[in-house]
């Protein structure tokens, strides 16, 4: 249990934010979980009502409080559509931190966050080891989507179709880089993120190819840690700050114009969550200039390098899914579409309900896979209805979730990152 005085302070901070909610219920119309369950406790208004007097609720029904708070994708759709401007994500993240401070972490999460994710070298070694033996536990099911399934029943994996760990992680394919600014006069720091590094190294390679094509120098230090959002989403602020601190050591004193990432979740975490959820004032001051320079790769290509759509482009039909963190937190929607249209060999078609959540939500899909599947199936059906031959998106987690649902529905529409589609057009 955390220090009681710290818990009291956190509860008071939470109370100050709760008063802004008018209980209007607008969040019901946009919440993907509520759409599936119809339960008031699953929508932001219901959770905020629960949090009003959290100290009493914890004592009365601790497990019930935790279960209700965990049934949230943290997609931010409610926050993006709130007429009162309530910072819902901040409230839920702080509430989860309070509950974790009160109950502590489960042994599994304690091992993952405090012994693995906070130690990048160990994390890299274990995933590298796992990639060599994963064939014993997983078998391919869809070559086009690159999905596999478990060879035998596994509680965490269930019936998922999932991408395997890369045979060679991105940090091994592309070691540390420290290039000067190129012909563009721009030098960027590159933050690939865990999913790109461990599962989708081709996305990282596509980013480097695109940056080289545009004459952009790259600073990519060795030893980058996770952005910290998995730990923070589970209420472990201590591990979160350790990961932020590790990355601050690498980036805070480096010279670059922008910090680029191809992961929507990492982008939102570095830009919005680091400055608001870090408690340590010294660390907060060090990361402030880093957070201010964060851009999604599509945002960088369009808004900084001036990549534009080509008129009369034709080719394979490509559609686009808006990741929640990119759309709701960073308001980046037009730029990825522009990047697709800039390829010259793709015919862009708009995806029906492109802005709706795919149902992943990180650990949400592990804890509530039944709901996650239903939300994901709606997205997969939209892809099928679009008639597209390729689905592009800007988040590796969305790639994994949508691939799972398409694969299980018997469809073989390739799922790629936007930057992969663009890099392929460069030859």
CSV table of C-alpha atoms in Angstrom, one decimal:
chain,number,residue,atom,x,y,z
A,1,UNK,CA,0.0,0.0,0.0
A,2,UNK,CA,1.2,3.5,-0.8
A,3,UNK,CA,1.9,6.1,1.8
A,4,UNK,CA,-1.5,7.2,3.3
A,5,UNK,CA,-0.7,10.9,2.9
A,6,UNK,CA,0.1,10.4,-0.7
A,7,UNK,CA,-3.2,8.6,-1.2
A,8,UNK,CA,-5.1,11.4,0.5
A,9,UNK,CA,-3.4,14.0,-1.8
A,10,UNK,CA,-4.3,12.0,-4.8
A,11,UNK,CA,-7.9,11.7,-3.7
A,12,UNK,CA,-8.1,15.4,-3.2
A,13,UNK,CA,-6.7,16.0,-6.7
A,14,UNK,CA,-9.3,13.7,-8.1
A,15,UNK,CA,-12.2,15.4,-6.3
A,16,UNK,CA,-11.1,18.7,-7.8
A,17,UNK,CA,-11.5,17.3,-11.4
A,18,UNK,CA,-14.7,15.4,-10.8
A,19,UNK,CA,-16.8,18.6,-10.2
A,20,UNK,CA,-16.5,19.5,-13.9
A,21,UNK,CA,-18.7,16.6,-15.1
A,22,UNK,CA,-22.3,17.8,-15.6
A,23,UNK,CA,-23.6,14.2,-15.8
A,24,UNK,CA,-25.2,15.1,-19.2
A,25,UNK,CA,-24.7,11.6,-20.7
A,26,UNK,CA,-23.3,12.7,-24.0
A,27,UNK,CA,-20.5,10.1,-23.5
A,28,UNK,CA,-23.1,7.3,-23.9
A,29,UNK,CA,-23.5,8.1,-27.6
A,30,UNK,CA,-19.8,7.6,-28.3
A,31,UNK,CA,-18.5,5.0,-25.8
A,32,UNK,CA,-17.6,1.7,-27.7
A,33,UNK,CA,-17.9,-0.4,-24.5
A,34,UNK,CA,-21.3,1.1,-23.6
A,35,UNK,CA,-22.5,0.4,-27.1
A,36,UNK,CA,-21.8,-3.3,-26.6
A,37,UNK,CA,-23.0,-3.7,-22.9
A,38,UNK,CA,-25.6,-1.0,-22.4
A,39,UNK,CA,-24.4,-0.7,-18.8
A,40,UNK,CA,-24.3,2.7,-17.1
A,41,UNK,CA,-21.2,1.6,-15.1
A,42,UNK,CA,-19.3,1.1,-18.4
A,43,UNK,CA,-19.7,4.7,-19.6
A,44,UNK,CA,-17.7,7.7,-18.4
A,45,UNK,CA,-20.6,9.3,-16.6
A,46,UNK,CA,-21.2,6.1,-14.6
A,47,UNK,CA,-17.5,5.8,-13.7
A,48,UNK,CA,-17.3,9.4,-12.6
A,49,UNK,CA,-20.3,9.0,-10.4
A,50,UNK,CA,-18.6,6.0,-8.9
A,51,UNK,CA,-15.5,8.0,-8.2
A,52,UNK,CA,-17.4,10.7,-6.4
A,53,UNK,CA,-16.5,9.7,-2.9
A,54,UNK,CA,-13.9,7.1,-4.0
A,55,UNK,CA,-12.5,6.6,-0.5
A,56,UNK,CA,-15.9,5.4,0.8
A,57,UNK,CA,-16.5,3.2,-2.2
A,58,UNK,CA,-13.1,1.5,-1.9
A,59,UNK,CA,-13.9,0.5,1.7
A,60,UNK,CA,-17.4,-0.6,0.8
A,61,UNK,CA,-16.8,-2.6,-2.4
A,62,UNK,CA,-13.1,-2.6,-3.4
A,63,UNK,CA,-13.3,-5.3,-6.0
A,64,UNK,CA,-16.4,-3.8,-7.6
A,65,UNK,CA,-14.7,-0.4,-7.9
A,66,UNK,CA,-11.6,-1.9,-9.6
A,67,UNK,CA,-13.7,-4.0,-12.0
A,68,UNK,CA,-15.7,-1.0,-13.1
A,69,UNK,CA,-12.7,1.1,-13.7
A,70,UNK,CA,-10.9,-1.6,-15.6
A,71,UNK,CA,-13.8,-1.9,-18.1
A,72,UNK,CA,-12.5,1.1,-20.1
A,73,UNK,CA,-10.5,1.2,-23.3
A,74,UNK,CA,-9.0,4.6,-22.4
A,75,UNK,CA,-9.7,5.5,-26.0
A,76,UNK,CA,-10.5,9.1,-25.1
A,77,UNK,CA,-13.6,9.2,-27.3
A,78,UNK,CA,-15.7,10.5,-24.4
A,79,UNK,CA,-13.2,13.2,-23.6
A,80,UNK,CA,-13.0,14.3,-27.2
A,81,UNK,CA,-16.8,14.7,-27.3
A,82,UNK,CA,-17.4,16.1,-23.8
A,83,UNK,CA,-19.2,19.5,-24.0
A,84,UNK,CA,-17.8,20.4,-20.6
A,85,UNK,CA,-14.2,19.6,-21.5
A,86,UNK,CA,-13.8,17.1,-18.7
A,87,UNK,CA,-10.3,15.5,-18.7
A,88,UNK,CA,-11.7,12.0,-18.5
A,89,UNK,CA,-8.4,10.2,-19.2
A,90,UNK,CA,-6.6,12.1,-16.5
A,91,UNK,CA,-9.3,11.2,-14.0
A,92,UNK,CA,-9.3,7.5,-14.9
A,93,UNK,CA,-5.6,7.2,-14.8
A,94,UNK,CA,-5.4,8.9,-11.5
A,95,UNK,CA,-8.2,6.8,-10.1
A,96,UNK,CA,-6.4,3.6,-11.2
A,97,UNK,CA,-3.2,4.9,-9.5
A,98,UNK,CA,-5.2,5.4,-6.3
A,99,UNK,CA,-6.6,1.9,-6.4
A,100,UNK,CA,-3.1,0.4,-7.2
A,101,UNK,CA,-1.7,2.4,-4.3
A,102,UNK,CA,-4.4,1.0,-2.0
A,103,UNK,CA,-4.3,-2.6,-3.2
A,104,UNK,CA,-0.9,-3.0,-4.7
A,105,UNK,CA,-0.1,-4.7,-8.1
A,106,UNK,CA,-0.7,-8.3,-8.9
A,107,UNK,CA,2.4,-10.5,-8.8
A,108,UNK,CA,2.3,-10.8,-12.7
A,109,UNK,CA,2.1,-7.1,-13.3
A,110,UNK,CA,4.7,-6.3,-10.7
A,111,UNK,CA,7.1,-8.7,-12.5
A,112,UNK,CA,6.3,-7.3,-16.0
A,113,UNK,CA,6.4,-3.6,-15.1
A,114,UNK,CA,9.0,-3.4,-12.3
A,115,UNK,CA,11.4,-6.2,-13.4
A,116,UNK,CA,11.0,-6.2,-17.1
A,117,UNK,CA,9.7,-3.0,-18.8
A,118,UNK,CA,11.9,-0.8,-16.5
A,119,UNK,CA,14.9,-2.7,-17.6
A,120,UNK,CA,15.2,-2.4,-21.4
A,121,UNK,CA,18.2,-4.7,-21.8
A,122,UNK,CA,16.5,-7.5,-20.0
A,123,UNK,CA,13.3,-7.0,-21.9
A,124,UNK,CA,15.2,-7.2,-25.2
A,125,UNK,CA,17.0,-10.4,-24.2
A,126,UNK,CA,13.8,-12.1,-23.1
A,127,UNK,CA,11.8,-11.2,-26.2
A,128,UNK,CA,14.8,-12.2,-28.4
A,129,UNK,CA,14.9,-15.6,-26.6
A,130,UNK,CA,11.1,-16.0,-26.9
A,131,UNK,CA,11.2,-15.3,-30.7
A,132,UNK,CA,13.5,-18.3,-31.2
A,133,UNK,CA,11.1,-20.8,-29.5
A,134,UNK,CA,7.7,-19.4,-30.3
A,135,UNK,CA,7.2,-21.9,-33.0
A,136,UNK,CA,6.7,-24.5,-30.3
A,137,UNK,CA,3.7,-22.7,-29.0
A,138,UNK,CA,2.2,-21.0,-32.1
A,139,UNK,CA,1.3,-22.1,-35.6
A,140,UNK,CA,0.6,-19.9,-38.6
A,141,UNK,CA,-3.1,-19.4,-39.7
A,142,UNK,CA,-3.0,-16.6,-42.3
A,143,UNK,CA,0.1,-15.8,-44.3
A,144,UNK,CA,-1.3,-12.6,-45.8
A,145,UNK,CA,-2.1,-11.1,-42.4
A,146,UNK,CA,0.9,-12.7,-40.7
A,147,UNK,CA,-1.2,-14.2,-37.9
A,148,UNK,CA,-0.7,-17.3,-35.8
A,149,UNK,CA,-2.7,-19.0,-33.1
A,150,UNK,CA,-1.8,-21.1,-30.1
A,151,UNK,CA,-1.0,-24.7,-30.7
A,152,UNK,CA,-2.8,-25.6,-27.4
A,153,UNK,CA,-5.2,-23.8,-25.0
A,154,UNK,CA,-3.5,-20.8,-23.3
A,155,UNK,CA,-5.7,-18.7,-20.9
A,156,UNK,CA,-4.1,-15.3,-21.9
A,157,UNK,CA,-4.0,-15.9,-25.6
A,158,UNK,CA,-7.4,-17.6,-25.8
A,159,UNK,CA,-8.5,-18.0,-29.4
A,160,UNK,CA,-6.7,-15.0,-30.7
A,161,UNK,CA,-5.0,-14.8,-34.1
A,162,UNK,CA,-1.8,-12.8,-33.3
A,163,UNK,CA,1.4,-11.6,-35.0
A,164,UNK,CA,4.5,-13.5,-33.8
A,165,UNK,CA,7.5,-11.8,-32.3
A,166,UNK,CA,9.8,-10.7,-35.1
A,167,UNK,CA,12.7,-13.1,-35.8
A,168,UNK,CA,15.0,-10.1,-35.6
A,169,UNK,CA,13.9,-7.0,-33.5
A,170,UNK,CA,14.2,-3.6,-35.0
A,171,UNK,CA,17.0,-2.6,-32.6
A,172,UNK,CA,19.1,-5.4,-34.1
A,173,UNK,CA,18.2,-4.6,-37.7
A,174,UNK,CA,19.0,-0.9,-37.2
A,175,UNK,CA,21.5,-0.2,-34.4
A,176,UNK,CA,21.8,3.2,-32.7
A,177,UNK,CA,22.1,6.1,-35.1
A,178,UNK,CA,23.5,9.6,-34.6
A,179,UNK,CA,23.4,11.4,-38.0
A,180,UNK,CA,23.7,15.1,-38.6
A,181,UNK,CA,20.9,17.0,-40.4
A,182,UNK,CA,20.6,16.0,-44.0
A,183,UNK,CA,19.7,17.9,-47.1
A,184,UNK,CA,16.4,19.0,-45.6
A,185,UNK,CA,18.3,20.8,-42.8
A,186,UNK,CA,16.3,18.7,-40.3
A,187,UNK,CA,17.5,16.2,-37.7
A,188,UNK,CA,14.9,14.1,-35.8
A,189,UNK,CA,15.0,11.8,-32.8
A,190,UNK,CA,13.3,8.5,-33.6
A,191,UNK,CA,11.3,6.7,-30.9
A,192,UNK,CA,10.0,3.4,-32.4
A,193,UNK,CA,8.1,2.0,-29.4
A,194,UNK,CA,7.9,-1.5,-28.1
A,195,UNK,CA,5.5,-3.0,-30.7
A,196,UNK,CA,7.5,-1.7,-33.7
A,197,UNK,CA,10.7,-2.9,-32.1
A,198,UNK,CA,9.5,-6.4,-31.1
A,199,UNK,CA,6.7,-7.2,-33.5
A,200,UNK,CA,6.7,-4.9,-36.5
A,201,UNK,CA,10.3,-4.0,-37.3
A,202,UNK,CA,9.3,-3.4,-41.0
A,203,UNK,CA,7.5,-0.3,-39.8
A,204,UNK,CA,10.7,1.0,-38.2
A,205,UNK,CA,12.6,0.3,-41.4
A,206,UNK,CA,10.0,2.1,-43.5
A,207,UNK,CA,10.4,5.1,-41.3
A,208,UNK,CA,14.1,5.2,-41.8
A,209,UNK,CA,13.7,4.7,-45.5
A,210,UNK,CA,11.3,7.6,-45.7
A,211,UNK,CA,13.5,9.9,-43.6
A,212,UNK,CA,16.5,9.1,-45.7
A,213,UNK,CA,14.6,9.7,-48.9
A,214,UNK,CA,13.7,13.2,-47.6
A,215,UNK,CA,17.2,14.0,-46.4
A,216,UNK,CA,16.4,13.9,-42.7
A,217,UNK,CA,19.2,13.2,-40.2
A,218,UNK,CA,18.3,10.6,-37.5
A,219,UNK,CA,19.2,10.4,-33.8
A,220,UNK,CA,18.2,7.0,-32.4
A,221,UNK,CA,19.9,6.2,-29.2
A,222,UNK,CA,20.4,2.6,-27.9
A,223,UNK,CA,18.6,1.5,-24.7
A,224,UNK,CA,15.2,3.2,-25.2
A,225,UNK,CA,12.5,2.1,-22.7
A,226,UNK,CA,8.8,1.6,-23.1
A,227,UNK,CA,6.9,4.9,-23.2
A,228,UNK,CA,5.3,3.8,-19.9
A,229,UNK,CA,1.6,3.7,-20.8
A,230,UNK,CA,1.1,0.0,-19.9
A,231,UNK,CA,2.3,0.6,-16.4
A,232,UNK,CA,0.4,3.8,-16.0
A,233,UNK,CA,-2.8,2.3,-17.3
A,234,UNK,CA,-2.5,-0.3,-14.5
A,235,UNK,CA,-2.0,2.4,-11.9
A,236,UNK,CA,1.8,1.8,-11.4
A,237,UNK,CA,3.0,5.4,-11.5
A,238,UNK,CA,6.4,4.4,-10.0
A,239,UNK,CA,7.3,2.2,-12.9
A,240,UNK,CA,5.9,4.7,-15.3
A,241,UNK,CA,8.2,7.4,-14.0
A,242,UNK,CA,11.2,5.1,-14.1
A,243,UNK,CA,10.6,4.4,-17.8
A,244,UNK,CA,10.1,8.1,-18.5
A,245,UNK,CA,13.3,8.8,-16.6
A,246,UNK,CA,15.2,6.3,-18.7
A,247,UNK,CA,14.0,7.9,-21.9
A,248,UNK,CA,14.7,11.4,-20.5
A,249,UNK,CA,18.3,10.4,-20.0
A,250,UNK,CA,18.6,9.6,-23.7
A,251,UNK,CA,16.6,12.5,-25.2
A,252,UNK,CA,16.5,15.4,-22.9
A,253,UNK,CA,20.1,16.7,-23.6
A,254,UNK,CA,20.2,15.7,-27.3
A,255,UNK,CA,20.1,18.1,-30.2
A,256,UNK,CA,17.2,17.5,-32.6
A,257,UNK,CA,14.3,19.4,-34.1
A,258,UNK,CA,11.5,16.9,-33.6
A,259,UNK,CA,10.9,13.5,-32.0
A,260,UNK,CA,9.1,11.2,-34.3
A,261,UNK,CA,7.2,8.0,-33.6
A,262,UNK,CA,5.1,5.7,-35.8
A,263,UNK,CA,2.9,4.6,-32.8
A,264,UNK,CA,-0.2,6.6,-32.1
A,265,UNK,CA,-0.2,5.5,-28.4
A,266,UNK,CA,3.5,6.4,-27.9
A,267,UNK,CA,2.9,9.8,-29.6
A,268,UNK,CA,0.0,10.6,-27.3
A,269,UNK,CA,1.9,9.4,-24.2
A,270,UNK,CA,5.1,11.3,-24.9
A,271,UNK,CA,3.2,14.5,-25.9
A,272,UNK,CA,0.2,14.6,-23.6
A,273,UNK,CA,0.6,12.1,-20.8
A,274,UNK,CA,4.3,12.6,-19.8
A,275,UNK,CA,3.8,16.3,-18.9
A,276,UNK,CA,0.5,15.7,-17.0
A,277,UNK,CA,1.1,12.4,-15.2
A,278,UNK,CA,4.8,12.7,-14.0
A,279,UNK,CA,4.9,13.8,-10.4
A,280,UNK,CA,8.6,14.4,-9.9
A,281,UNK,CA,9.2,18.1,-10.7
A,282,UNK,CA,12.8,17.7,-11.8
A,283,UNK,CA,11.8,15.0,-14.3
A,284,UNK,CA,8.8,17.0,-15.4
A,285,UNK,CA,11.1,20.0,-16.3
A,286,UNK,CA,13.5,17.7,-18.2
A,287,UNK,CA,10.8,16.1,-20.4
A,288,UNK,CA,8.9,19.3,-21.1
A,289,UNK,CA,11.0,20.3,-24.1
A,290,UNK,CA,11.0,16.7,-25.4
A,291,UNK,CA,7.2,16.4,-25.2
A,292,UNK,CA,6.8,19.7,-27.0
A,293,UNK,CA,8.7,18.3,-30.1
A,294,UNK,CA,6.7,15.1,-30.5
A,295,UNK,CA,5.1,14.5,-33.9
A,296,UNK,CA,3.4,11.4,-35.4
A,297,UNK,CA,5.3,10.3,-38.5
A,298,UNK,CA,2.5,11.3,-40.9
A,299,UNK,CA,2.2,14.7,-39.1
A,300,UNK,CA,5.9,15.2,-39.7
A,301,UNK,CA,5.8,14.2,-43.4
A,302,UNK,CA,2.8,16.5,-44.2
A,303,UNK,CA,3.2,19.5,-41.8
A,304,UNK,CA,7.0,19.7,-41.8
A,305,UNK,CA,8.3,18.2,-45.0
A,306,UNK,CA,5.3,19.3,-47.1
A,307,UNK,CA,4.3,15.9,-48.5
A,308,UNK,CA,1.1,16.5,-50.5
A,309,UNK,CA,-1.6,14.3,-52.2
A,310,UNK,CA,-1.2,13.5,-55.9
A,311,UNK,CA,-4.1,14.2,-58.2
A,312,UNK,CA,-5.5,11.3,-60.2
A,313,UNK,CA,-3.7,8.6,-58.3
A,314,UNK,CA,-4.8,5.1,-59.1
A,315,UNK,CA,-3.9,1.6,-58.1
A,316,UNK,CA,-4.9,-0.8,-55.3
A,317,UNK,CA,-7.7,0.5,-53.1
A,318,UNK,CA,-6.3,1.5,-49.7
A,319,UNK,CA,-8.5,2.6,-46.7
A,320,UNK,CA,-7.6,4.0,-43.4
A,321,UNK,CA,-8.5,3.4,-39.7
A,322,UNK,CA,-8.1,6.3,-37.3
A,323,UNK,CA,-6.3,5.2,-34.1
A,324,UNK,CA,-8.1,6.6,-31.0
A,325,UNK,CA,-5.0,8.2,-29.5
A,326,UNK,CA,-4.0,9.9,-32.7
A,327,UNK,CA,-7.5,11.2,-33.5
A,328,UNK,CA,-8.9,11.9,-30.0
A,329,UNK,CA,-5.8,13.0,-28.2
A,330,UNK,CA,-3.6,14.6,-30.9
A,331,UNK,CA,-6.4,15.5,-33.5
A,332,UNK,CA,-4.3,14.1,-36.3
A,333,UNK,CA,-6.7,12.8,-39.0
A,334,UNK,CA,-6.0,14.5,-42.4
A,335,UNK,CA,-2.2,13.9,-42.5
A,336,UNK,CA,-2.3,10.0,-42.7
A,337,UNK,CA,-4.8,10.2,-45.5
A,338,UNK,CA,-2.6,12.7,-47.3
A,339,UNK,CA,0.4,10.4,-47.0
A,340,UNK,CA,-1.6,7.5,-48.6
A,341,UNK,CA,-2.7,9.8,-51.4
A,342,UNK,CA,0.8,10.9,-51.9
A,343,UNK,CA,2.0,7.5,-53.0
A,344,UNK,CA,0.7,7.8,-56.6
A,345,UNK,CA,0.0,4.0,-56.7
A,346,UNK,CA,-2.9,3.8,-54.4
A,347,UNK,CA,-6.6,4.7,-54.8
A,348,UNK,CA,-7.8,5.9,-51.4
A,349,UNK,CA,-11.3,4.9,-50.2
A,350,UNK,CA,-12.8,6.2,-47.0
A,351,UNK,CA,-13.5,3.6,-44.4
A,352,UNK,CA,-17.0,3.5,-43.0
A,353,UNK,CA,-16.9,4.5,-39.3
A,354,UNK,CA,-13.2,5.1,-39.6
A,355,UNK,CA,-13.1,7.0,-36.3
A,356,UNK,CA,-14.6,4.3,-34.1
A,357,UNK,CA,-12.4,2.3,-31.8
A,358,UNK,CA,-11.0,-1.1,-32.9
A,359,UNK,CA,-11.5,-2.5,-29.4
A,360,UNK,CA,-7.9,-3.2,-28.5
A,361,UNK,CA,-7.1,-0.8,-25.6
A,362,UNK,CA,-3.9,-2.6,-24.5
A,363,UNK,CA,-4.6,-4.7,-21.4
A,364,UNK,CA,-8.4,-4.2,-21.9
A,365,UNK,CA,-8.3,-6.8,-24.7
A,366,UNK,CA,-6.6,-9.2,-22.3
A,367,UNK,CA,-9.0,-8.7,-19.5
A,368,UNK,CA,-12.2,-8.3,-21.5
A,369,UNK,CA,-11.6,-10.2,-24.8
A,370,UNK,CA,-15.3,-11.0,-25.2
A,371,UNK,CA,-16.1,-7.2,-25.5
A,372,UNK,CA,-12.9,-6.5,-27.4
A,373,UNK,CA,-13.9,-9.0,-30.1
A,374,UNK,CA,-17.3,-7.6,-30.6
A,375,UNK,CA,-16.0,-4.0,-31.0
A,376,UNK,CA,-13.2,-5.4,-33.3
A,377,UNK,CA,-15.7,-7.3,-35.4
A,378,UNK,CA,-17.5,-4.0,-36.2
A,379,UNK,CA,-14.3,-2.6,-37.4
A,380,UNK,CA,-13.4,-5.7,-39.5
A,381,UNK,CA,-16.9,-5.5,-41.1
A,382,UNK,CA,-16.2,-1.9,-42.1
A,383,UNK,CA,-13.0,-3.0,-43.7
A,384,UNK,CA,-14.8,-5.7,-45.7
A,385,UNK,CA,-17.6,-3.3,-46.7
A,386,UNK,CA,-15.1,-0.7,-47.9
A,387,UNK,CA,-13.9,-3.0,-50.7
A,388,UNK,CA,-10.3,-2.0,-49.9
A,389,UNK,CA,-7.4,-4.3,-50.8
A,390,UNK,CA,-5.2,-2.9,-48.0
A,391,UNK,CA,-6.1,-1.4,-44.7
A,392,UNK,CA,-3.6,1.3,-43.4
A,393,UNK,CA,-3.4,2.7,-39.9
A,394,UNK,CA,-1.0,4.5,-37.7
A,395,UNK,CA,-0.8,2.3,-34.6
A,396,UNK,CA,0.8,-1.1,-34.2
A,397,UNK,CA,-1.8,-2.1,-31.6
A,398,UNK,CA,-4.6,-1.4,-34.0
A,399,UNK,CA,-2.8,-3.4,-36.6
A,400,UNK,CA,-2.6,-6.4,-34.3
A,401,UNK,CA,-6.3,-6.1,-33.2
A,402,UNK,CA,-7.7,-5.6,-36.7
A,403,UNK,CA,-5.6,-8.4,-38.1
A,404,UNK,CA,-6.9,-10.7,-35.4
A,405,UNK,CA,-10.6,-10.0,-36.3
A,406,UNK,CA,-10.0,-10.1,-40.1
A,407,UNK,CA,-8.1,-13.4,-39.8
A,408,UNK,CA,-10.8,-15.0,-37.6
A,409,UNK,CA,-13.5,-13.9,-40.1
A,410,UNK,CA,-11.6,-15.6,-42.9
A,411,UNK,CA,-10.5,-12.4,-44.7
A,412,UNK,CA,-7.1,-11.7,-46.0
A,413,UNK,CA,-6.9,-7.9,-46.4
A,414,UNK,CA,-3.3,-6.9,-45.6
A,415,UNK,CA,-3.0,-4.5,-42.6
A,416,UNK,CA,-0.1,-2.1,-42.9
A,417,UNK,CA,1.2,1.1,-41.3
A,418,UNK,CA,0.7,4.2,-43.3
A,419,UNK,CA,4.4,4.8,-43.5
A,420,UNK,CA,4.9,1.3,-45.0
A,421,UNK,CA,2.4,2.2,-47.8
A,422,UNK,CA,4.3,5.4,-48.5
A,423,UNK,CA,7.8,3.8,-48.3
A,424,UNK,CA,6.7,1.1,-50.8
A,425,UNK,CA,5.9,3.8,-53.3
A,426,UNK,CA,9.5,5.2,-53.1
A,427,UNK,CA,11.0,2.1,-54.8
